[in-house]
PDB file of C-alpha atoms in Angstrom:
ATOM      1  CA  UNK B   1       0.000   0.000   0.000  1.00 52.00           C
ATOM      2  CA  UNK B   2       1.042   3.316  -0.755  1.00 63.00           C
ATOM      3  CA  UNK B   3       1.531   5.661   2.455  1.00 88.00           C
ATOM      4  CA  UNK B   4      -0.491   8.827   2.163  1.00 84.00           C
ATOM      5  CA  UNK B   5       2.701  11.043   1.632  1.00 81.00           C
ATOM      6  CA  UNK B   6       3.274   8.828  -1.819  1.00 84.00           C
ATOM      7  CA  UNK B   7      -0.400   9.007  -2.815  1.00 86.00           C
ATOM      8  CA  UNK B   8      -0.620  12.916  -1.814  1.00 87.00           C
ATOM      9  CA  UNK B   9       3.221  13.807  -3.721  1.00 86.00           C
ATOM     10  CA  UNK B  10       1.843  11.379  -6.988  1.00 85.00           C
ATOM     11  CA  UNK B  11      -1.545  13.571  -7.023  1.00 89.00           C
ATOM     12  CA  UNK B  12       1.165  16.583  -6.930  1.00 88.00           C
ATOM     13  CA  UNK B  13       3.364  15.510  -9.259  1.00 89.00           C
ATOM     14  CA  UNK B  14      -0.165  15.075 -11.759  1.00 90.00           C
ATOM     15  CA  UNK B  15      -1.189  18.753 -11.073  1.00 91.00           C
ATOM     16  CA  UNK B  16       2.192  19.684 -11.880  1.00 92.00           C
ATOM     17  CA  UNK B  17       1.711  18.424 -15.452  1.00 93.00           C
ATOM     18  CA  UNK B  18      -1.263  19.218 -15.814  1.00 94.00           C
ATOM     19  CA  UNK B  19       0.194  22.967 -15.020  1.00 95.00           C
ATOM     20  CA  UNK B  20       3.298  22.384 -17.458  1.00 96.00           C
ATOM     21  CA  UNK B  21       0.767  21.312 -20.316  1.00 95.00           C
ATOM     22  CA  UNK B  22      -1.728  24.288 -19.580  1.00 96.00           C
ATOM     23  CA  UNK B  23       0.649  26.080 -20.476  1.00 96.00           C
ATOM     24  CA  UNK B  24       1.569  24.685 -24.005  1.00 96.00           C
ATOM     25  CA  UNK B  25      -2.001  25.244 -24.415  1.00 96.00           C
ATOM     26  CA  UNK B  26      -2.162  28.951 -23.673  1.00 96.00           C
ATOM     27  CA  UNK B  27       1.070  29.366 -25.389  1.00 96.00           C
ATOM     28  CA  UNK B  28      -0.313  27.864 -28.634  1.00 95.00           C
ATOM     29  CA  UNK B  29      -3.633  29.443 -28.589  1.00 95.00           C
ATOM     30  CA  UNK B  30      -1.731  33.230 -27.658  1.00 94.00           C
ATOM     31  CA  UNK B  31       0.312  31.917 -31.185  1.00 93.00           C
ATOM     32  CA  UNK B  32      -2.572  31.344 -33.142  1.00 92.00           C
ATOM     33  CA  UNK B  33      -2.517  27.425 -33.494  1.00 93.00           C
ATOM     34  CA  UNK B  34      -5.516  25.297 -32.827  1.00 93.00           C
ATOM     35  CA  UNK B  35      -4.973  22.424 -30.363  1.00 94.00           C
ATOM     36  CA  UNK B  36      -6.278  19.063 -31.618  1.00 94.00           C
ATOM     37  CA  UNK B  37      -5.439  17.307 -28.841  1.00 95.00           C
ATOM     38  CA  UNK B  38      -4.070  17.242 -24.891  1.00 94.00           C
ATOM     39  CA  UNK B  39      -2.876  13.746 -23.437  1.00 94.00           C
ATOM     40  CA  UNK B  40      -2.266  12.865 -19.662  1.00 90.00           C
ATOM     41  CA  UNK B  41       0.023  10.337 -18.514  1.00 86.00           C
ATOM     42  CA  UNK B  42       0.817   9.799 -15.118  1.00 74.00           C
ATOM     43  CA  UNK B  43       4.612  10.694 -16.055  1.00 82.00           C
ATOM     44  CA  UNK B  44       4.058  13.363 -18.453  1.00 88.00           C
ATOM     45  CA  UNK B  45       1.757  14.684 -21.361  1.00 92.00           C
ATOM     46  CA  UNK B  46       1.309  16.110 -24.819  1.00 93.00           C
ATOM     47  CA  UNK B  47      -0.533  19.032 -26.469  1.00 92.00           C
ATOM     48  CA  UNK B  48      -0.855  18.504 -30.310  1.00 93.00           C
ATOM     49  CA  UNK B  49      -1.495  21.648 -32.021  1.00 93.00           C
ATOM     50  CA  UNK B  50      -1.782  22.934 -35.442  1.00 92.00           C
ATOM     51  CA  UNK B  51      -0.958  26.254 -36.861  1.00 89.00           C
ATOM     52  CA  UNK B  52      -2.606  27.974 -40.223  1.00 85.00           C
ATOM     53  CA  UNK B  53       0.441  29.107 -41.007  1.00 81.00           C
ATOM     54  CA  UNK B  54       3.356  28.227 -39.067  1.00 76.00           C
ATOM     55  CA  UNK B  55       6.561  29.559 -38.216  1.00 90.00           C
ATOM     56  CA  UNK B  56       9.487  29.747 -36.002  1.00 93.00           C
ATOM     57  CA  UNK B  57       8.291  32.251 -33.998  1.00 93.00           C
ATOM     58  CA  UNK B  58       4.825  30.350 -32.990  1.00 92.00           C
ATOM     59  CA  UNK B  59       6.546  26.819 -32.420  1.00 92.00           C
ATOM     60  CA  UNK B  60       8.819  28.453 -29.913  1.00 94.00           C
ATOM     61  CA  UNK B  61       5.677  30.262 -28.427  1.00 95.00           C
ATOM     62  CA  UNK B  62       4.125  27.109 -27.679  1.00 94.00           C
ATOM     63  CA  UNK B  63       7.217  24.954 -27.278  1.00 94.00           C
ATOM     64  CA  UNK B  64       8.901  28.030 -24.544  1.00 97.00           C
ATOM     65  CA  UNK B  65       5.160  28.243 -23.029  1.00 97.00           C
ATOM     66  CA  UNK B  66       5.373  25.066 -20.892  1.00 96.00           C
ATOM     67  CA  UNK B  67       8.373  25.164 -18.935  1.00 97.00           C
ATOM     68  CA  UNK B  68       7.421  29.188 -18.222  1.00 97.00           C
ATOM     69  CA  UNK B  69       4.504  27.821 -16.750  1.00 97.00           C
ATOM     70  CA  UNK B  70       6.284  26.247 -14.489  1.00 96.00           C
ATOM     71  CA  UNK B  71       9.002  28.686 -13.955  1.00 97.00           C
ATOM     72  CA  UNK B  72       5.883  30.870 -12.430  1.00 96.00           C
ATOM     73  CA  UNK B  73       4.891  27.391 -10.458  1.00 94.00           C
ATOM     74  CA  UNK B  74       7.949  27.378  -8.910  1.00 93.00           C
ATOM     75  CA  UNK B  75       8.454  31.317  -7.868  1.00 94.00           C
ATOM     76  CA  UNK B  76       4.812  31.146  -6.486  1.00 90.00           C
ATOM     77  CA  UNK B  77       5.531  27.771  -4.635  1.00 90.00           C
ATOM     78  CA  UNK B  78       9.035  28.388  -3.351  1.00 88.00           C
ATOM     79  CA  UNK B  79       8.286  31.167  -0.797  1.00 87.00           C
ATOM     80  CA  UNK B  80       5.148  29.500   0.327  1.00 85.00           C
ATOM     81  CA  UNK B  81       7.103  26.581   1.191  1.00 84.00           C
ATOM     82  CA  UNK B  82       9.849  28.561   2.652  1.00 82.00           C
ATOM     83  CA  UNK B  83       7.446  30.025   4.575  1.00 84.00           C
ATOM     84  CA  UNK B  84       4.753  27.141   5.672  1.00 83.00           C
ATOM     85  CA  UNK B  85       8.021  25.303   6.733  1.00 83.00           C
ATOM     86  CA  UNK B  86       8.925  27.611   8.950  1.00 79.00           C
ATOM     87  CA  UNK B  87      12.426  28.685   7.339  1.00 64.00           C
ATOM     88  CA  UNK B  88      11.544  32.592   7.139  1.00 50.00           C
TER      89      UNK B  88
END
């Protein structure tokens, strides 16, 4: 059996990609694409989009747009922890 810590940092670890893959999304729609599709995995995921008329500039929108996401995830998380852990 998994102890609750594992089943509460797995459930984490999903919102986390879910987060990283919200953010392709945004990213493409802000460059103009339309997404087709958005899959899940438990280790990962993958937003298929499609562009009218694509270019350099709108693939590294949407391929830039995930790992910003969680750049912002992590300077929004970072001081809360520092702080709920009682580090401050």
């Amino acid at each position: 059996w998994m102890s609750v810590n594992g089943i509460v940092l797995a459930l984490l670890f999903l919102l986390a990609v879910i987060w990283h893959e919200s953010g392709h999304y945004v990213g493409a729609i802000a460059a103009g694409a339309r997404i087709d599709e958005v899959t899940l995995w438990p280790v990962g995921g993958m937003t298929r989009v499609r562009f009218s008329r694509p270019g350099v500039r709108e693939s590294v929108i949407v391929h830039l747009s995930g790992p910003l996401a969680n750049l912002v995830l992590a300077l929004f998380t970072l001081p809360a922890i520092h702080v709920i852990s009682g580090l401050s």
